[in-house]
mmCIF file with all atom_site columns, C-alpha atoms in Angstrom:
data_model
loop_
_atom_site.group_PDB
_atom_site.id
_atom_site.type_symbol
_atom_site.label_atom_id
_atom_site.label_alt_id
_atom_site.label_comp_id
_atom_site.label_asym_id
_atom_site.label_entity_id
_atom_site.label_seq_id
_atom_site.pdbx_PDB_ins_code
_atom_site.Cartn_x
_atom_site.Cartn_y
_atom_site.Cartn_z
_atom_site.occupancy
_atom_site.B_iso_or_equiv
_atom_site.pdbx_formal_charge
_atom_site.auth_seq_id
_atom_site.auth_comp_id
_atom_site.auth_asym_id
_atom_site.auth_atom_id
_atom_site.pdbx_PDB_model_num
ATOM 1   C CA . UNK A 1 1   ? 139.336 29.583 -54.264 1.00 58.00 ? 1   UNK A CA 1
ATOM 2   C CA . UNK A 1 2   ? 137.452 32.224 -52.351 1.00 67.00 ? 2   UNK A CA 1
ATOM 3   C CA . UNK A 1 3   ? 137.961 35.835 -53.345 1.00 82.00 ? 3   UNK A CA 1
ATOM 4   C CA . UNK A 1 4   ? 138.420 38.890 -51.264 1.00 91.00 ? 4   UNK A CA 1
ATOM 5   C CA . UNK A 1 5   ? 138.403 42.116 -53.231 1.00 92.00 ? 5   UNK A CA 1
ATOM 6   C CA . UNK A 1 6   ? 140.372 45.078 -51.950 1.00 95.00 ? 6   UNK A CA 1
ATOM 7   C CA . UNK A 1 7   ? 140.478 48.683 -53.139 1.00 96.00 ? 7   UNK A CA 1
ATOM 8   C CA . UNK A 1 8   ? 142.211 50.909 -53.977 1.00 96.00 ? 8   UNK A CA 1
ATOM 9   C CA . UNK A 1 9   ? 145.295 49.228 -55.394 1.00 94.00 ? 9   UNK A CA 1
ATOM 10  C CA . UNK A 1 10  ? 147.487 52.237 -54.719 1.00 95.00 ? 10  UNK A CA 1
ATOM 11  C CA . UNK A 1 11  ? 147.140 55.358 -52.633 1.00 97.00 ? 11  UNK A CA 1
ATOM 12  C CA . UNK A 1 12  ? 149.514 58.283 -52.532 1.00 97.00 ? 12  UNK A CA 1
ATOM 13  C CA . UNK A 1 13  ? 148.933 60.788 -49.759 1.00 97.00 ? 13  UNK A CA 1
ATOM 14  C CA . UNK A 1 14  ? 150.666 63.759 -48.244 1.00 98.00 ? 14  UNK A CA 1
ATOM 15  C CA . UNK A 1 15  ? 151.867 63.238 -44.703 1.00 98.00 ? 15  UNK A CA 1
ATOM 16  C CA . UNK A 1 16  ? 149.064 64.227 -42.356 1.00 98.00 ? 16  UNK A CA 1
ATOM 17  C CA . UNK A 1 17  ? 146.264 63.216 -44.739 1.00 98.00 ? 17  UNK A CA 1
ATOM 18  C CA . UNK A 1 18  ? 143.939 60.332 -43.960 1.00 98.00 ? 18  UNK A CA 1
ATOM 19  C CA . UNK A 1 19  ? 143.896 56.955 -45.748 1.00 98.00 ? 19  UNK A CA 1
ATOM 20  C CA . UNK A 1 20  ? 141.293 54.241 -46.105 1.00 98.00 ? 20  UNK A CA 1
ATOM 21  C CA . UNK A 1 21  ? 141.372 50.818 -47.728 1.00 98.00 ? 21  UNK A CA 1
ATOM 22  C CA . UNK A 1 22  ? 138.320 48.616 -48.237 1.00 98.00 ? 22  UNK A CA 1
ATOM 23  C CA . UNK A 1 23  ? 137.776 44.885 -48.458 1.00 97.00 ? 23  UNK A CA 1
ATOM 24  C CA . UNK A 1 24  ? 134.744 43.054 -49.818 1.00 96.00 ? 24  UNK A CA 1
ATOM 25  C CA . UNK A 1 25  ? 133.789 39.413 -49.913 1.00 94.00 ? 25  UNK A CA 1
ATOM 26  C CA . UNK A 1 26  ? 130.912 37.873 -51.826 1.00 89.00 ? 26  UNK A CA 1
ATOM 27  C CA . UNK A 1 27  ? 130.298 35.430 -49.002 1.00 90.00 ? 27  UNK A CA 1
ATOM 28  C CA . UNK A 1 28  ? 130.064 35.821 -45.262 1.00 92.00 ? 28  UNK A CA 1
ATOM 29  C CA . UNK A 1 29  ? 133.338 35.624 -43.388 1.00 91.00 ? 29  UNK A CA 1
ATOM 30  C CA . UNK A 1 30  ? 133.825 33.986 -40.037 1.00 88.00 ? 30  UNK A CA 1
ATOM 31  C CA . UNK A 1 31  ? 136.383 36.679 -39.289 1.00 90.00 ? 31  UNK A CA 1
ATOM 32  C CA . UNK A 1 32  ? 138.766 39.005 -41.079 1.00 93.00 ? 32  UNK A CA 1
ATOM 33  C CA . UNK A 1 33  ? 142.322 39.962 -40.371 1.00 93.00 ? 33  UNK A CA 1
ATOM 34  C CA . UNK A 1 34  ? 144.496 42.862 -41.454 1.00 95.00 ? 34  UNK A CA 1
ATOM 35  C CA . UNK A 1 35  ? 148.216 42.741 -42.187 1.00 93.00 ? 35  UNK A CA 1
ATOM 36  C CA . UNK A 1 36  ? 150.903 45.228 -43.104 1.00 96.00 ? 36  UNK A CA 1
ATOM 37  C CA . UNK A 1 37  ? 153.831 44.332 -45.313 1.00 93.00 ? 37  UNK A CA 1
ATOM 38  C CA . UNK A 1 38  ? 156.776 46.639 -45.616 1.00 93.00 ? 38  UNK A CA 1
ATOM 39  C CA . UNK A 1 39  ? 158.839 46.532 -48.831 1.00 87.00 ? 39  UNK A CA 1
ATOM 40  C CA . UNK A 1 40  ? 161.034 43.428 -48.752 1.00 84.00 ? 40  UNK A CA 1
ATOM 41  C CA . UNK A 1 41  ? 159.382 42.111 -45.619 1.00 87.00 ? 41  UNK A CA 1
ATOM 42  C CA . UNK A 1 42  ? 156.757 39.558 -44.739 1.00 85.00 ? 42  UNK A CA 1
ATOM 43  C CA . UNK A 1 43  ? 153.190 40.295 -43.656 1.00 88.00 ? 43  UNK A CA 1
ATOM 44  C CA . UNK A 1 44  ? 152.784 41.345 -40.066 1.00 89.00 ? 44  UNK A CA 1
ATOM 45  C CA . UNK A 1 45  ? 149.522 40.855 -38.241 1.00 89.00 ? 45  UNK A CA 1
ATOM 46  C CA . UNK A 1 46  ? 147.669 44.003 -37.227 1.00 94.00 ? 46  UNK A CA 1
ATOM 47  C CA . UNK A 1 47  ? 144.286 42.919 -35.964 1.00 93.00 ? 47  UNK A CA 1
ATOM 48  C CA . UNK A 1 48  ? 141.435 40.425 -36.191 1.00 92.00 ? 48  UNK A CA 1
ATOM 49  C CA . UNK A 1 49  ? 137.730 41.328 -36.346 1.00 95.00 ? 49  UNK A CA 1
ATOM 50  C CA . UNK A 1 50  ? 135.171 38.720 -35.455 1.00 93.00 ? 50  UNK A CA 1
ATOM 51  C CA . UNK A 1 51  ? 131.834 40.265 -34.539 1.00 95.00 ? 51  UNK A CA 1
ATOM 52  C CA . UNK A 1 52  ? 129.315 41.819 -36.874 1.00 97.00 ? 52  UNK A CA 1
ATOM 53  C CA . UNK A 1 53  ? 129.700 45.618 -36.864 1.00 97.00 ? 53  UNK A CA 1
ATOM 54  C CA . UNK A 1 54  ? 132.839 45.450 -34.790 1.00 97.00 ? 54  UNK A CA 1
ATOM 55  C CA . UNK A 1 55  ? 135.075 48.523 -34.599 1.00 98.00 ? 55  UNK A CA 1
ATOM 56  C CA . UNK A 1 56  ? 138.575 48.401 -33.174 1.00 97.00 ? 56  UNK A CA 1
ATOM 57  C CA . UNK A 1 57  ? 141.165 51.114 -32.813 1.00 97.00 ? 57  UNK A CA 1
ATOM 58  C CA . UNK A 1 58  ? 144.932 51.022 -32.590 1.00 96.00 ? 58  UNK A CA 1
ATOM 59  C CA . UNK A 1 59  ? 146.207 54.562 -32.080 1.00 97.00 ? 59  UNK A CA 1
ATOM 60  C CA . UNK A 1 60  ? 145.661 56.228 -35.467 1.00 98.00 ? 60  UNK A CA 1
ATOM 61  C CA . UNK A 1 61  ? 144.268 53.042 -37.095 1.00 98.00 ? 61  UNK A CA 1
ATOM 62  C CA . UNK A 1 62  ? 140.558 52.238 -37.060 1.00 98.00 ? 62  UNK A CA 1
ATOM 63  C CA . UNK A 1 63  ? 139.287 48.862 -38.268 1.00 98.00 ? 63  UNK A CA 1
ATOM 64  C CA . UNK A 1 64  ? 135.657 48.094 -39.051 1.00 98.00 ? 64  UNK A CA 1
ATOM 65  C CA . UNK A 1 65  ? 133.805 44.882 -39.831 1.00 97.00 ? 65  UNK A CA 1
ATOM 66  C CA . UNK A 1 66  ? 130.521 45.214 -41.676 1.00 97.00 ? 66  UNK A CA 1
ATOM 67  C CA . UNK A 1 67  ? 127.173 44.214 -40.237 1.00 96.00 ? 67  UNK A CA 1
ATOM 68  C CA . UNK A 1 68  ? 126.826 41.407 -42.765 1.00 96.00 ? 68  UNK A CA 1
ATOM 69  C CA . UNK A 1 69  ? 130.432 40.297 -42.156 1.00 95.00 ? 69  UNK A CA 1
ATOM 70  C CA . UNK A 1 70  ? 131.178 40.652 -45.840 1.00 95.00 ? 70  UNK A CA 1
ATOM 71  C CA . UNK A 1 71  ? 133.196 43.849 -45.831 1.00 96.00 ? 71  UNK A CA 1
ATOM 72  C CA . UNK A 1 72  ? 135.796 45.591 -43.768 1.00 98.00 ? 72  UNK A CA 1
ATOM 73  C CA . UNK A 1 73  ? 137.831 48.773 -43.778 1.00 98.00 ? 73  UNK A CA 1
ATOM 74  C CA . UNK A 1 74  ? 141.046 50.132 -42.372 1.00 98.00 ? 74  UNK A CA 1
ATOM 75  C CA . UNK A 1 75  ? 141.308 53.873 -41.828 1.00 98.00 ? 75  UNK A CA 1
ATOM 76  C CA . UNK A 1 76  ? 144.507 55.680 -40.867 1.00 98.00 ? 76  UNK A CA 1
ATOM 77  C CA . UNK A 1 77  ? 144.167 59.159 -39.480 1.00 98.00 ? 77  UNK A CA 1
ATOM 78  C CA . UNK A 1 78  ? 146.912 61.699 -40.127 1.00 98.00 ? 78  UNK A CA 1
ATOM 79  C CA . UNK A 1 79  ? 149.314 59.412 -41.955 1.00 98.00 ? 79  UNK A CA 1
ATOM 80  C CA . UNK A 1 80  ? 152.995 59.392 -41.177 1.00 98.00 ? 80  UNK A CA 1
ATOM 81  C CA . UNK A 1 81  ? 155.907 58.221 -43.321 1.00 97.00 ? 81  UNK A CA 1
ATOM 82  C CA . UNK A 1 82  ? 156.179 55.165 -41.080 1.00 96.00 ? 82  UNK A CA 1
ATOM 83  C CA . UNK A 1 83  ? 152.786 54.052 -42.373 1.00 97.00 ? 83  UNK A CA 1
ATOM 84  C CA . UNK A 1 84  ? 154.275 53.312 -45.799 1.00 97.00 ? 84  UNK A CA 1
ATOM 85  C CA . UNK A 1 85  ? 153.693 49.737 -46.919 1.00 96.00 ? 85  UNK A CA 1
ATOM 86  C CA . UNK A 1 86  ? 151.068 47.449 -48.358 1.00 96.00 ? 86  UNK A CA 1
ATOM 87  C CA . UNK A 1 87  ? 147.989 46.707 -46.299 1.00 97.00 ? 87  UNK A CA 1
ATOM 88  C CA . UNK A 1 88  ? 146.256 43.387 -46.821 1.00 95.00 ? 88  UNK A CA 1
ATOM 89  C CA . UNK A 1 89  ? 142.999 42.074 -45.514 1.00 96.00 ? 89  UNK A CA 1
ATOM 90  C CA . UNK A 1 90  ? 142.605 38.329 -45.176 1.00 92.00 ? 90  UNK A CA 1
ATOM 91  C CA . UNK A 1 91  ? 139.221 36.733 -45.057 1.00 90.00 ? 91  UNK A CA 1
ATOM 92  C CA . UNK A 1 92  ? 138.728 33.523 -43.124 1.00 83.00 ? 92  UNK A CA 1
ATOM 93  C CA . UNK A 1 93  ? 136.846 30.830 -45.050 1.00 79.00 ? 93  UNK A CA 1
ATOM 94  C CA . UNK A 1 94  ? 138.297 28.144 -42.718 1.00 76.00 ? 94  UNK A CA 1
ATOM 95  C CA . UNK A 1 95  ? 141.602 29.202 -44.191 1.00 80.00 ? 95  UNK A CA 1
ATOM 96  C CA . UNK A 1 96  ? 142.794 32.645 -45.027 1.00 84.00 ? 96  UNK A CA 1
ATOM 97  C CA . UNK A 1 97  ? 142.536 34.204 -48.436 1.00 89.00 ? 97  UNK A CA 1
ATOM 98  C CA . UNK A 1 98  ? 144.206 37.539 -48.904 1.00 91.00 ? 98  UNK A CA 1
ATOM 99  C CA . UNK A 1 99  ? 142.858 40.590 -50.622 1.00 93.00 ? 99  UNK A CA 1
ATOM 100 C CA . UNK A 1 100 ? 144.907 42.146 -53.404 1.00 92.00 ? 100 UNK A CA 1
ATOM 101 C CA . UNK A 1 101 ? 146.391 44.722 -51.045 1.00 94.00 ? 101 UNK A CA 1
ATOM 102 C CA . UNK A 1 102 ? 146.588 48.499 -51.034 1.00 96.00 ? 102 UNK A CA 1
ATOM 103 C CA . UNK A 1 103 ? 150.007 50.028 -51.401 1.00 96.00 ? 103 UNK A CA 1
ATOM 104 C CA . UNK A 1 104 ? 150.289 53.218 -49.400 1.00 97.00 ? 104 UNK A CA 1
ATOM 105 C CA . UNK A 1 105 ? 152.889 55.839 -50.159 1.00 97.00 ? 105 UNK A CA 1
ATOM 106 C CA . UNK A 1 106 ? 153.219 58.826 -47.869 1.00 97.00 ? 106 UNK A CA 1
ATOM 107 C CA . UNK A 1 107 ? 155.023 61.929 -49.048 1.00 96.00 ? 107 UNK A CA 1
ATOM 108 C CA . UNK A 1 108 ? 156.799 63.869 -46.313 1.00 94.00 ? 108 UNK A CA 1
ATOM 109 C CA . UNK B 2 1   ? 152.857 34.485 -30.831 1.00 68.00 ? 1   UNK B CA 1
ATOM 110 C CA . UNK B 2 2   ? 154.304 31.614 -32.774 1.00 74.00 ? 2   UNK B CA 1
ATOM 111 C CA . UNK B 2 3   ? 157.781 31.900 -34.234 1.00 86.00 ? 3   UNK B CA 1
ATOM 112 C CA . UNK B 2 4   ? 158.086 30.619 -37.750 1.00 91.00 ? 4   UNK B CA 1
ATOM 113 C CA . UNK B 2 5   ? 161.448 30.129 -39.401 1.00 93.00 ? 5   UNK B CA 1
ATOM 114 C CA . UNK B 2 6   ? 161.754 29.676 -43.133 1.00 95.00 ? 6   UNK B CA 1
ATOM 115 C CA . UNK B 2 7   ? 164.874 28.595 -44.954 1.00 96.00 ? 7   UNK B CA 1
ATOM 116 C CA . UNK B 2 8   ? 166.514 29.548 -47.223 1.00 97.00 ? 8   UNK B CA 1
ATOM 117 C CA . UNK B 2 9   ? 165.678 33.228 -47.491 1.00 95.00 ? 9   UNK B CA 1
ATOM 118 C CA . UNK B 2 10  ? 167.041 33.422 -51.015 1.00 96.00 ? 10  UNK B CA 1
ATOM 119 C CA . UNK B 2 11  ? 167.911 30.781 -53.577 1.00 97.00 ? 11  UNK B CA 1
ATOM 120 C CA . UNK B 2 12  ? 169.005 30.865 -57.170 1.00 97.00 ? 12  UNK B CA 1
ATOM 121 C CA . UNK B 2 13  ? 168.776 27.654 -59.135 1.00 96.00 ? 13  UNK B CA 1
ATOM 122 C CA . UNK B 2 14  ? 169.174 26.490 -62.674 1.00 97.00 ? 14  UNK B CA 1
ATOM 123 C CA . UNK B 2 15  ? 166.180 25.689 -64.803 1.00 97.00 ? 15  UNK B CA 1
ATOM 124 C CA . UNK B 2 16  ? 165.255 22.033 -64.494 1.00 97.00 ? 16  UNK B CA 1
ATOM 125 C CA . UNK B 2 17  ? 166.524 21.537 -60.979 1.00 97.00 ? 17  UNK B CA 1
ATOM 126 C CA . UNK B 2 18  ? 164.466 21.138 -57.821 1.00 97.00 ? 18  UNK B CA 1
ATOM 127 C CA . UNK B 2 19  ? 164.485 23.386 -54.792 1.00 98.00 ? 19  UNK B CA 1
ATOM 128 C CA . UNK B 2 20  ? 163.342 22.576 -51.260 1.00 98.00 ? 20  UNK B CA 1
ATOM 129 C CA . UNK B 2 21  ? 162.077 25.253 -48.903 1.00 97.00 ? 21  UNK B CA 1
ATOM 130 C CA . UNK B 2 22  ? 161.682 24.535 -45.203 1.00 97.00 ? 22  UNK B CA 1
ATOM 131 C CA . UNK B 2 23  ? 159.183 26.046 -42.834 1.00 95.00 ? 23  UNK B CA 1
ATOM 132 C CA . UNK B 2 24  ? 159.687 25.426 -39.126 1.00 94.00 ? 24  UNK B CA 1
ATOM 133 C CA . UNK B 2 25  ? 157.378 26.299 -36.298 1.00 91.00 ? 25  UNK B CA 1
ATOM 134 C CA . UNK B 2 26  ? 159.825 26.892 -33.467 1.00 90.00 ? 26  UNK B CA 1
ATOM 135 C CA . UNK B 2 27  ? 157.533 27.138 -30.483 1.00 84.00 ? 27  UNK B CA 1
ATOM 136 C CA . UNK B 2 28  ? 154.170 25.877 -31.640 1.00 80.00 ? 28  UNK B CA 1
ATOM 137 C CA . UNK B 2 29  ? 153.022 22.440 -32.699 1.00 85.00 ? 29  UNK B CA 1
ATOM 138 C CA . UNK B 2 30  ? 151.394 23.065 -36.007 1.00 84.00 ? 30  UNK B CA 1
ATOM 139 C CA . UNK B 2 31  ? 149.131 20.384 -37.371 1.00 84.00 ? 31  UNK B CA 1
ATOM 140 C CA . UNK B 2 32  ? 148.431 22.712 -40.257 1.00 88.00 ? 32  UNK B CA 1
ATOM 141 C CA . UNK B 2 33  ? 150.679 25.061 -42.170 1.00 92.00 ? 33  UNK B CA 1
ATOM 142 C CA . UNK B 2 34  ? 149.935 27.149 -45.216 1.00 93.00 ? 34  UNK B CA 1
ATOM 143 C CA . UNK B 2 35  ? 152.028 27.910 -48.243 1.00 96.00 ? 35  UNK B CA 1
ATOM 144 C CA . UNK B 2 36  ? 151.607 31.122 -50.182 1.00 95.00 ? 36  UNK B CA 1
ATOM 145 C CA . UNK B 2 37  ? 153.162 32.536 -53.290 1.00 96.00 ? 37  UNK B CA 1
ATOM 146 C CA . UNK B 2 38  ? 153.575 36.239 -53.901 1.00 92.00 ? 38  UNK B CA 1
ATOM 147 C CA . UNK B 2 39  ? 154.393 37.732 -57.289 1.00 85.00 ? 39  UNK B CA 1
ATOM 148 C CA . UNK B 2 40  ? 156.085 41.148 -57.389 1.00 81.00 ? 40  UNK B CA 1
ATOM 149 C CA . UNK B 2 41  ? 153.706 43.899 -56.306 1.00 78.00 ? 41  UNK B CA 1
ATOM 150 C CA . UNK B 2 42  ? 150.916 41.365 -55.968 1.00 84.00 ? 42  UNK B CA 1
ATOM 151 C CA . UNK B 2 43  ? 149.026 39.753 -53.163 1.00 88.00 ? 43  UNK B CA 1
ATOM 152 C CA . UNK B 2 44  ? 149.651 36.480 -51.410 1.00 90.00 ? 44  UNK B CA 1
ATOM 153 C CA . UNK B 2 45  ? 148.096 33.591 -53.218 1.00 93.00 ? 45  UNK B CA 1
ATOM 154 C CA . UNK B 2 46  ? 147.267 30.540 -51.130 1.00 92.00 ? 46  UNK B CA 1
ATOM 155 C CA . UNK B 2 47  ? 148.849 27.531 -52.778 1.00 95.00 ? 47  UNK B CA 1
ATOM 156 C CA . UNK B 2 48  ? 148.143 24.706 -50.406 1.00 94.00 ? 48  UNK B CA 1
ATOM 157 C CA . UNK B 2 49  ? 147.344 23.629 -46.893 1.00 92.00 ? 49  UNK B CA 1
ATOM 158 C CA . UNK B 2 50  ? 149.972 21.358 -45.400 1.00 90.00 ? 50  UNK B CA 1
ATOM 159 C CA . UNK B 2 51  ? 148.558 18.763 -43.039 1.00 87.00 ? 51  UNK B CA 1
ATOM 160 C CA . UNK B 2 52  ? 150.772 16.911 -40.607 1.00 86.00 ? 52  UNK B CA 1
ATOM 161 C CA . UNK B 2 53  ? 150.857 13.211 -41.345 1.00 84.00 ? 53  UNK B CA 1
ATOM 162 C CA . UNK B 2 54  ? 148.605 13.363 -44.388 1.00 86.00 ? 54  UNK B CA 1
ATOM 163 C CA . UNK B 2 55  ? 148.455 14.714 -47.888 1.00 90.00 ? 55  UNK B CA 1
ATOM 164 C CA . UNK B 2 56  ? 148.456 18.412 -48.535 1.00 93.00 ? 56  UNK B CA 1
ATOM 165 C CA . UNK B 2 57  ? 145.334 20.089 -49.851 1.00 93.00 ? 57  UNK B CA 1
ATOM 166 C CA . UNK B 2 58  ? 146.041 22.122 -52.967 1.00 95.00 ? 58  UNK B CA 1
ATOM 167 C CA . UNK B 2 59  ? 144.133 25.171 -54.175 1.00 93.00 ? 59  UNK B CA 1
ATOM 168 C CA . UNK B 2 60  ? 142.561 25.107 -57.582 1.00 92.00 ? 60  UNK B CA 1
ATOM 169 C CA . UNK B 2 61  ? 145.103 25.629 -60.345 1.00 92.00 ? 61  UNK B CA 1
ATOM 170 C CA . UNK B 2 62  ? 148.133 24.655 -58.283 1.00 95.00 ? 62  UNK B CA 1
ATOM 171 C CA . UNK B 2 63  ? 149.988 21.620 -59.627 1.00 94.00 ? 63  UNK B CA 1
ATOM 172 C CA . UNK B 2 64  ? 150.571 19.168 -56.816 1.00 93.00 ? 64  UNK B CA 1
ATOM 173 C CA . UNK B 2 65  ? 153.264 17.310 -58.768 1.00 95.00 ? 65  UNK B CA 1
ATOM 174 C CA . UNK B 2 66  ? 155.066 20.583 -59.350 1.00 96.00 ? 66  UNK B CA 1
ATOM 175 C CA . UNK B 2 67  ? 154.916 21.807 -55.778 1.00 97.00 ? 67  UNK B CA 1
ATOM 176 C CA . UNK B 2 68  ? 155.490 18.862 -53.469 1.00 96.00 ? 68  UNK B CA 1
ATOM 177 C CA . UNK B 2 69  ? 154.582 19.400 -49.859 1.00 95.00 ? 69  UNK B CA 1
ATOM 178 C CA . UNK B 2 70  ? 155.675 17.224 -46.986 1.00 92.00 ? 70  UNK B CA 1
ATOM 179 C CA . UNK B 2 71  ? 154.577 17.799 -43.411 1.00 90.00 ? 71  UNK B CA 1
ATOM 180 C CA . UNK B 2 72  ? 156.283 14.975 -41.564 1.00 82.00 ? 72  UNK B CA 1
ATOM 181 C CA . UNK B 2 73  ? 156.265 16.495 -38.099 1.00 88.00 ? 73  UNK B CA 1
ATOM 182 C CA . UNK B 2 74  ? 154.376 19.053 -36.050 1.00 88.00 ? 74  UNK B CA 1
ATOM 183 C CA . UNK B 2 75  ? 157.173 21.551 -36.485 1.00 90.00 ? 75  UNK B CA 1
ATOM 184 C CA . UNK B 2 76  ? 158.311 21.143 -40.076 1.00 93.00 ? 76  UNK B CA 1
ATOM 185 C CA . UNK B 2 77  ? 156.708 21.474 -43.470 1.00 94.00 ? 77  UNK B CA 1
ATOM 186 C CA . UNK B 2 78  ? 158.666 21.492 -46.710 1.00 96.00 ? 78  UNK B CA 1
ATOM 187 C CA . UNK B 2 79  ? 157.792 22.762 -50.148 1.00 97.00 ? 79  UNK B CA 1
ATOM 188 C CA . UNK B 2 80  ? 159.758 21.364 -53.061 1.00 97.00 ? 80  UNK B CA 1
ATOM 189 C CA . UNK B 2 81  ? 159.547 23.128 -56.385 1.00 98.00 ? 81  UNK B CA 1
ATOM 190 C CA . UNK B 2 82  ? 160.311 20.371 -58.862 1.00 97.00 ? 82  UNK B CA 1
ATOM 191 C CA . UNK B 2 83  ? 161.884 20.878 -62.276 1.00 97.00 ? 83  UNK B CA 1
ATOM 192 C CA . UNK B 2 84  ? 161.895 24.615 -61.709 1.00 97.00 ? 84  UNK B CA 1
ATOM 193 C CA . UNK B 2 85  ? 161.442 27.007 -64.595 1.00 96.00 ? 85  UNK B CA 1
ATOM 194 C CA . UNK B 2 86  ? 161.862 30.798 -64.751 1.00 95.00 ? 86  UNK B CA 1
ATOM 195 C CA . UNK B 2 87  ? 158.111 31.276 -64.363 1.00 94.00 ? 87  UNK B CA 1
ATOM 196 C CA . UNK B 2 88  ? 158.378 29.629 -60.936 1.00 96.00 ? 88  UNK B CA 1
ATOM 197 C CA . UNK B 2 89  ? 160.517 32.529 -59.780 1.00 95.00 ? 89  UNK B CA 1
ATOM 198 C CA . UNK B 2 90  ? 158.592 34.153 -56.968 1.00 94.00 ? 90  UNK B CA 1
ATOM 199 C CA . UNK B 2 91  ? 158.416 34.867 -53.267 1.00 94.00 ? 91  UNK B CA 1
ATOM 200 C CA . UNK B 2 92  ? 157.195 31.839 -51.329 1.00 96.00 ? 92  UNK B CA 1
ATOM 201 C CA . UNK B 2 93  ? 156.035 32.206 -47.760 1.00 94.00 ? 93  UNK B CA 1
ATOM 202 C CA . UNK B 2 94  ? 154.616 29.849 -45.197 1.00 94.00 ? 94  UNK B CA 1
ATOM 203 C CA . UNK B 2 95  ? 152.367 30.516 -42.264 1.00 91.00 ? 95  UNK B CA 1
ATOM 204 C CA . UNK B 2 96  ? 151.179 28.849 -39.113 1.00 88.00 ? 96  UNK B CA 1
ATOM 205 C CA . UNK B 2 97  ? 147.828 29.577 -37.620 1.00 77.00 ? 97  UNK B CA 1
ATOM 206 C CA . UNK B 2 98  ? 146.074 28.213 -34.614 1.00 57.00 ? 98  UNK B CA 1
ATOM 207 C CA . UNK B 2 99  ? 142.546 27.835 -35.827 1.00 52.00 ? 99  UNK B CA 1
ATOM 208 C CA . UNK B 2 100 ? 140.836 31.198 -35.650 1.00 59.00 ? 100 UNK B CA 1
ATOM 209 C CA . UNK B 2 101 ? 143.832 33.068 -34.396 1.00 70.00 ? 101 UNK B CA 1
ATOM 210 C CA . UNK B 2 102 ? 146.224 35.202 -36.352 1.00 77.00 ? 102 UNK B CA 1
ATOM 211 C CA . UNK B 2 103 ? 148.595 33.740 -38.881 1.00 80.00 ? 103 UNK B CA 1
ATOM 212 C CA . UNK B 2 104 ? 152.314 33.885 -38.179 1.00 86.00 ? 104 UNK B CA 1
ATOM 213 C CA . UNK B 2 105 ? 154.474 34.090 -41.227 1.00 88.00 ? 105 UNK B CA 1
ATOM 214 C CA . UNK B 2 106 ? 157.927 32.904 -42.014 1.00 91.00 ? 106 UNK B CA 1
ATOM 215 C CA . UNK B 2 107 ? 160.380 35.367 -43.442 1.00 91.00 ? 107 UNK B CA 1
ATOM 216 C CA . UNK B 2 108 ? 159.756 34.103 -46.957 1.00 93.00 ? 108 UNK B CA 1
ATOM 217 C CA . UNK B 2 109 ? 161.986 32.616 -49.641 1.00 95.00 ? 109 UNK B CA 1
ATOM 218 C CA . UNK B 2 110 ? 162.817 34.486 -52.805 1.00 94.00 ? 110 UNK B CA 1
ATOM 219 C CA . UNK B 2 111 ? 163.322 31.922 -55.556 1.00 96.00 ? 111 UNK B CA 1
ATOM 220 C CA . UNK B 2 112 ? 165.027 32.904 -58.782 1.00 96.00 ? 112 UNK B CA 1
ATOM 221 C CA . UNK B 2 113 ? 165.232 30.333 -61.544 1.00 97.00 ? 113 UNK B CA 1
ATOM 222 C CA . UNK B 2 114 ? 167.793 31.077 -64.232 1.00 96.00 ? 114 UNK B CA 1
#
């Protein structure tokens, strides 16, 4: 199937520090979505990006879609302990394929 | 958004038996549902696309005779793990999506084969 690469695999930060996770696809995506999964839970939708170069913000979270629609990033400003979880991107190739995820741990 | 109910949430079965997992779309008529598998600390791997009234479409490397999918109505898709073995132990999760919109996930089923 299609592949969506995501880095880093893990990120440990001190509360208040910033965090960024990156997704890359070898082929152009029609759109990309981001999800958060808490330990023991199921993925929860965060946002969808559709347009080339699109930037969307949700409070401390900033999502970007690359100009070529092959890469995307999620940036969290001033992390909090409630941000702990695994963040997945999902690329749409007429069906969604998930990136490998970035597990975020925030130390209080 | 759509409400997706998955049952059971946990199941333990003996090696060699079969297990059926149900995925129900409670408020959305889903012509298509998706089944994923998630290994511990790993990502979600798309197993198959469940199509209402027709055969499921399986991803490369997924055994269709091992993982039987039935999508008999617009609100129900089932995944049956046949002749389960310990290596089939995993977290299975279904999703419903309306074309280009977000995917709504069931709560997932943790299968343990002993």
